[in-house]
Amino acid sequence: MLNSEKKSKEMTKKEHTSWKELLREMISLMLKHPWLLLAAVLPNVITPALTPVQAWFTKEILNEIAKGDKLFHISDLLSYAPLAIAIFFGLGLLKLAEKISNRMIDDRLFIELQRAWFVRRGNGCVGEQVARSMNDCENARKILDLFQKELWTVLIGLPAVIFWQLSLAPELLPALLFASLLPFITALLFGRLIQRYSLNVLQTVANVGSAIAQGEEQRLHNHQEKFYHYRIKFEFWKQSSEITADLAYWLSLVLILLLSVTGVLPLIPEQVTAAQIGIFLVNLKLINKPLSDITKVYNKIREGWPAVRRTLRPQYEETTYGA
């Protein structure tokens, strides 16, 4: 009888803290501010769709330069100045709108998460609760960046780059996709370690707040040292994920050249024009952006998920991961 009751409680806890239930609650908090959310999302939808225009602009200039005997006057480039200014000024305004609107929705969601945590916080040390109300809620909010920014960069930006590549130089599309895949895969290898040390950091911050509130100096020093230890490890694995992805980006280019030159997998034609190379390099950088954002979203989810549980389910304390 006791065993069945224990299993029933464990099942109830599992269902209550399931990722689907927590994600549903997070989305419902975000949807409390639909107009602010729309203002934050629109620039993130428009910008990725327009960014590949840079590849078209590069092609036009390179084609013009490559005409005839390949000699040109610097003054000839002035005819492109108004168009270049318009393109980059427009993209700059969109980026400004994106930054401001994202800050507004971020702060509003932080407030909503604090309020949600406050009504569920239960009893406990004041210092620990203050620390959790600030630190845990801020880290939990980062999960919602997925729906504001990176999701749209991927859904809009990735197809836009592929479309422009098909229209400008379709023969290089296989190389483009191949080169962008390796950085994305390598960055995913660090997720579990990022989540482990993120939870360690959250717990030690709360313990530091508790020690301060209770005036326990030695306990404060111990938890501060643990915080330092966990924070360095967390930053090491997080930065390793992003740096490894950047390194894989260049390694993928070398791999493409080797496969093409040796004839094992000819992803690049034997002869290409300067304009084609220019388009490929610009689009490779552009397609790397949404894939890099996927990596950052994955890291954010791993980093922020322990905070989501601690914010929305403060009564269910997670076990500290091993150091």
Coordinates of C-alpha atoms in Angstrom, one line a residue:
M1 CA 0.0 0.0 0.0
L2 CA 2.8 2.4 0.9
N3 CA 4.7 1.5 -2.2
S4 CA 1.7 2.2 -4.4
E5 CA 1.2 5.6 -2.8
K6 CA 4.9 6.5 -3.2
K7 CA 4.8 5.5 -6.9
S8 CA 1.6 7.6 -7.3
K9 CA 3.3 10.6 -5.8
E10 CA 6.4 10.1 -8.0
M11 CA 4.2 9.9 -11.1
T12 CA 2.3 13.0 -10.1
K13 CA 5.5 14.9 -9.6
K14 CA 6.8 13.7 -12.9
E15 CA 3.7 14.8 -14.8
H16 CA 3.7 18.1 -12.9
T17 CA 7.3 18.9 -13.9
S18 CA 7.2 17.4 -17.4
W19 CA 8.8 19.6 -20.1
K20 CA 5.6 19.8 -22.0
E21 CA 3.7 21.2 -19.1
L22 CA 6.4 23.7 -18.2
L23 CA 6.8 24.8 -21.8
R24 CA 3.0 25.3 -22.0
E25 CA 3.1 27.6 -19.0
M26 CA 6.1 29.5 -20.3
I27 CA 4.3 30.2 -23.6
S28 CA 1.2 31.3 -21.8
L29 CA 3.2 33.9 -19.9
M30 CA 4.6 35.1 -23.2
L31 CA 1.2 35.4 -24.9
K32 CA 0.0 37.7 -22.1
H33 CA 1.6 40.5 -24.2
P34 CA 0.7 39.8 -27.8
W35 CA 1.3 43.2 -29.3
L36 CA 4.7 43.5 -27.6
L37 CA 5.5 40.0 -28.8
L38 CA 4.5 40.9 -32.3
A39 CA 6.7 44.0 -32.3
A40 CA 9.6 41.9 -31.2
V41 CA 9.0 39.1 -33.7
L42 CA 8.4 41.2 -36.9
P43 CA 12.0 42.6 -37.2
N44 CA 13.3 39.0 -36.7
V45 CA 11.1 37.8 -39.5
I46 CA 11.9 40.6 -42.0
T47 CA 15.7 40.9 -41.4
P48 CA 16.6 37.3 -42.3
A49 CA 14.5 37.5 -45.5
L50 CA 16.3 40.6 -46.6
T51 CA 19.9 39.9 -45.5
P52 CA 20.7 37.6 -48.5
V53 CA 20.3 40.7 -50.7
Q54 CA 24.0 41.3 -49.8
A55 CA 24.9 38.3 -51.9
W56 CA 23.1 39.6 -54.9
F57 CA 24.8 43.0 -54.5
T58 CA 28.2 41.3 -54.3
K59 CA 27.5 39.4 -57.5
E60 CA 26.5 42.6 -59.4
I61 CA 29.7 44.4 -58.4
L62 CA 32.0 41.5 -59.1
N63 CA 30.4 40.9 -62.5
E64 CA 30.9 44.5 -63.4
I65 CA 34.5 44.5 -62.3
A66 CA 35.2 41.3 -64.2
K67 CA 34.1 42.6 -67.5
G68 CA 36.5 43.2 -70.4
D69 CA 40.2 43.4 -69.5
K70 CA 39.4 43.4 -65.8
L71 CA 40.5 47.0 -65.4
F72 CA 38.1 49.5 -63.9
H73 CA 37.9 53.0 -62.5
I74 CA 37.3 53.5 -58.8
S75 CA 34.8 56.2 -59.8
D76 CA 32.7 53.4 -61.5
L77 CA 31.9 52.1 -58.0
L78 CA 30.2 55.3 -57.0
S79 CA 27.2 54.4 -59.0
Y80 CA 26.6 51.6 -56.6
A81 CA 26.8 53.9 -53.5
P82 CA 23.1 54.9 -53.2
L83 CA 22.0 51.3 -53.5
A84 CA 24.6 50.1 -51.0
I85 CA 23.6 52.9 -48.5
A86 CA 19.9 52.0 -48.9
I87 CA 20.5 48.3 -48.3
F88 CA 22.7 48.7 -45.2
F89 CA 20.8 51.6 -43.8
G90 CA 17.5 49.6 -44.0
L91 CA 19.1 46.6 -42.4
G92 CA 20.6 48.8 -39.7
L93 CA 17.1 50.3 -38.9
L94 CA 15.7 46.8 -38.7
K95 CA 18.5 45.7 -36.3
L96 CA 17.8 48.7 -34.1
A97 CA 14.1 47.9 -34.0
E98 CA 14.9 44.3 -33.2
K99 CA 17.2 45.3 -30.2
I100 CA 14.7 47.7 -28.7
S101 CA 11.7 45.5 -29.0
N102 CA 13.6 42.5 -27.7
R103 CA 14.7 44.4 -24.7
M104 CA 11.1 45.4 -24.0
I105 CA 9.6 41.9 -24.2
D106 CA 12.6 40.4 -22.3
D107 CA 12.0 42.7 -19.3
R108 CA 8.3 42.2 -19.4
L109 CA 8.7 38.4 -19.4
F110 CA 11.2 38.7 -16.5
I111 CA 8.5 40.5 -14.5
E112 CA 5.9 37.8 -15.4
L113 CA 8.2 35.0 -14.3
Q114 CA 9.0 36.8 -11.0
R115 CA 5.2 37.1 -10.3
A116 CA 4.6 33.4 -11.2
W117 CA 7.5 32.4 -8.9
F118 CA 6.3 34.6 -6.1
V119 CA 2.9 33.0 -5.7
R120 CA 4.5 29.5 -5.6
R121 CA 7.6 30.2 -3.6
G122 CA 6.6 28.7 -0.3
N123 CA 8.6 29.3 2.9
G124 CA 12.3 29.6 3.0
C125 CA 15.3 31.8 3.8
V126 CA 14.8 35.3 2.7
G127 CA 18.3 35.7 1.2
E128 CA 17.9 32.5 -0.9
Q129 CA 14.4 33.6 -2.1
V130 CA 15.7 37.0 -3.2
A131 CA 18.6 35.4 -5.1
R132 CA 16.2 32.9 -6.8
S133 CA 13.7 35.7 -7.7
M134 CA 16.4 37.5 -9.6
N135 CA 18.8 34.9 -10.9
D136 CA 16.5 31.9 -11.6
C137 CA 13.8 34.1 -13.3
E138 CA 16.4 35.8 -15.6
N139 CA 17.8 32.4 -16.6
A140 CA 14.4 31.0 -17.2
R141 CA 13.5 33.9 -19.4
K142 CA 16.2 33.1 -21.8
I143 CA 14.3 30.0 -22.9
L144 CA 11.7 32.2 -24.5
D145 CA 14.3 33.8 -26.8
L146 CA 13.7 30.8 -29.0
F147 CA 10.2 32.1 -29.9
Q148 CA 11.3 35.7 -30.2
K149 CA 14.4 35.6 -32.3
E150 CA 16.3 32.5 -33.2
L151 CA 13.3 30.4 -34.4
W152 CA 12.5 33.1 -37.0
T153 CA 16.1 33.4 -38.0
V154 CA 16.1 29.7 -38.8
L155 CA 12.6 29.4 -40.3
I156 CA 13.0 32.5 -42.5
G157 CA 16.7 33.0 -42.9
L158 CA 17.7 29.5 -43.9
P159 CA 15.2 29.2 -46.8
A160 CA 16.0 32.8 -47.9
V161 CA 19.7 32.0 -48.2
I162 CA 19.0 28.8 -50.1
F163 CA 16.6 30.6 -52.4
W164 CA 19.1 33.3 -53.3
Q165 CA 21.8 30.7 -53.8
L166 CA 19.6 28.8 -56.2
S167 CA 18.8 31.9 -58.1
L168 CA 22.4 33.2 -58.3
A169 CA 24.6 30.1 -58.4
P170 CA 22.7 26.8 -58.0
E171 CA 25.7 24.6 -58.8
L172 CA 27.3 25.6 -55.5
L173 CA 24.2 24.8 -53.3
P174 CA 25.4 21.3 -52.3
A175 CA 28.8 22.7 -51.1
L176 CA 26.9 25.4 -49.2
L177 CA 24.8 22.9 -47.4
F178 CA 27.6 20.6 -46.7
A179 CA 29.8 23.3 -45.3
S180 CA 27.1 24.5 -42.9
L181 CA 26.3 21.1 -41.5
L182 CA 29.6 20.2 -39.6
P183 CA 29.6 23.4 -37.4
F184 CA 26.0 22.7 -36.3
I185 CA 26.7 19.1 -35.4
T186 CA 29.9 19.7 -33.4
A187 CA 28.3 22.3 -31.2
L188 CA 25.6 20.0 -30.0
L189 CA 28.1 17.8 -28.2
F190 CA 28.4 20.1 -25.2
G191 CA 24.7 20.4 -24.2
R192 CA 24.6 18.1 -21.2
L193 CA 27.7 19.7 -19.6
I194 CA 26.2 23.1 -20.1
Q195 CA 23.0 22.1 -18.3
R196 CA 24.9 20.4 -15.5
Y197 CA 27.0 23.4 -14.5
S198 CA 24.1 25.9 -15.1
L199 CA 22.1 24.1 -12.4
N200 CA 25.2 24.1 -10.1
V201 CA 25.5 27.8 -10.5
L202 CA 21.9 28.5 -9.8
Q203 CA 22.0 26.5 -6.6
T204 CA 25.2 28.1 -5.3
V205 CA 23.9 31.6 -6.0
A206 CA 20.8 30.8 -3.9
N207 CA 23.1 29.3 -1.2
V208 CA 25.2 32.5 -1.2
G209 CA 22.1 34.6 -0.6
S210 CA 21.0 32.3 2.2
A211 CA 24.4 32.5 3.9
I212 CA 24.3 36.3 3.7
A213 CA 20.8 36.6 5.1
Q214 CA 21.8 34.3 8.1
G215 CA 25.1 36.0 8.7
E216 CA 27.2 32.8 8.3
E217 CA 30.5 34.1 7.0
Q218 CA 32.3 30.7 6.6
R219 CA 29.3 29.2 4.8
L220 CA 29.3 32.3 2.6
H221 CA 32.9 31.8 1.7
N222 CA 32.4 28.1 0.9
H223 CA 29.5 28.7 -1.4
Q224 CA 31.3 31.6 -3.1
E225 CA 34.2 29.3 -3.9
K226 CA 31.8 26.7 -5.2
F227 CA 30.1 29.4 -7.3
Y228 CA 33.4 30.4 -8.8
H229 CA 34.3 26.8 -9.5
Y230 CA 31.0 26.0 -11.3
R231 CA 30.8 29.3 -13.1
I232 CA 34.3 28.8 -14.7
K233 CA 33.4 25.3 -15.8
F234 CA 30.0 26.5 -17.2
E235 CA 31.6 29.3 -19.2
F236 CA 34.4 26.9 -20.4
W237 CA 31.9 24.4 -21.9
K238 CA 29.6 27.1 -23.3
Q239 CA 32.4 28.9 -25.0
S240 CA 33.9 25.6 -26.2
S241 CA 30.7 24.8 -27.9
E242 CA 30.6 28.1 -29.9
I243 CA 34.3 28.2 -30.6
T244 CA 34.3 24.6 -31.8
A245 CA 31.4 25.4 -34.2
D246 CA 33.4 28.4 -35.6
L247 CA 36.5 26.2 -36.1
A248 CA 34.4 23.5 -37.8
Y249 CA 33.1 26.2 -40.2
W250 CA 36.7 26.7 -41.6
L251 CA 37.5 23.0 -41.4
S252 CA 34.4 22.3 -43.5
L253 CA 35.7 24.6 -46.2
V254 CA 39.0 22.7 -46.3
L255 CA 37.2 19.4 -46.4
I256 CA 35.1 20.6 -49.4
L257 CA 38.2 21.6 -51.3
L258 CA 39.9 18.3 -50.6
L259 CA 36.9 16.2 -51.6
S260 CA 36.5 18.3 -54.8
V261 CA 40.1 18.3 -55.8
T262 CA 40.6 14.5 -55.2
G263 CA 37.3 13.7 -57.0
V264 CA 35.9 11.8 -54.1
L265 CA 32.9 14.1 -53.8
P266 CA 33.0 17.0 -56.4
L267 CA 30.9 19.5 -54.5
I268 CA 32.5 22.5 -56.4
P269 CA 32.8 22.7 -60.2
E270 CA 36.4 22.6 -61.6
Q271 CA 36.0 26.2 -62.9
V272 CA 34.2 28.9 -61.1
T273 CA 34.0 32.7 -61.7
A274 CA 34.9 35.4 -59.2
A275 CA 31.2 36.3 -58.9
Q276 CA 30.3 32.7 -58.0
I277 CA 33.0 32.5 -55.4
G278 CA 31.9 35.8 -53.9
I279 CA 28.2 34.7 -53.8
F280 CA 29.3 31.4 -52.2
L281 CA 31.4 33.0 -49.5
V282 CA 28.7 35.6 -48.6
N283 CA 25.9 33.0 -48.5
L284 CA 28.1 30.6 -46.6
K285 CA 28.5 33.3 -43.9
L286 CA 24.7 34.0 -44.1
I287 CA 23.7 30.4 -43.8
N288 CA 26.1 29.9 -40.9
K289 CA 24.1 32.6 -39.0
P290 CA 20.8 30.6 -38.6
L291 CA 22.7 27.4 -37.9
S292 CA 24.8 29.2 -35.3
D293 CA 21.6 30.5 -33.8
I294 CA 20.3 27.0 -33.5
T295 CA 23.4 26.1 -31.6
K296 CA 22.9 29.1 -29.3
V297 CA 19.3 28.2 -28.8
Y298 CA 20.3 24.6 -27.9
N299 CA 22.8 26.0 -25.4
K300 CA 20.2 28.4 -24.0
I301 CA 17.7 25.6 -23.5
R302 CA 20.3 23.5 -21.7
E303 CA 21.4 26.5 -19.7
G304 CA 17.9 27.8 -18.8
W305 CA 15.9 24.6 -18.3
P306 CA 17.0 24.0 -14.7
A307 CA 15.9 27.7 -13.9
V308 CA 12.5 27.0 -15.5
R309 CA 11.9 24.1 -13.2
R310 CA 13.1 26.1 -10.2
T311 CA 10.9 29.1 -11.1
L312 CA 7.6 27.4 -12.0
R313 CA 8.0 24.5 -9.6
P314 CA 10.0 25.8 -6.7
Q315 CA 8.6 23.1 -4.4
Y316 CA 10.4 20.4 -6.4
E317 CA 14.0 21.0 -5.8
E318 CA 16.3 19.3 -8.3
T319 CA 19.3 17.3 -7.2
T320 CA 22.6 19.0 -7.7
Y321 CA 24.6 17.5 -10.6
G322 CA 28.1 16.1 -9.9
A323 CA 31.0 18.5 -10.2

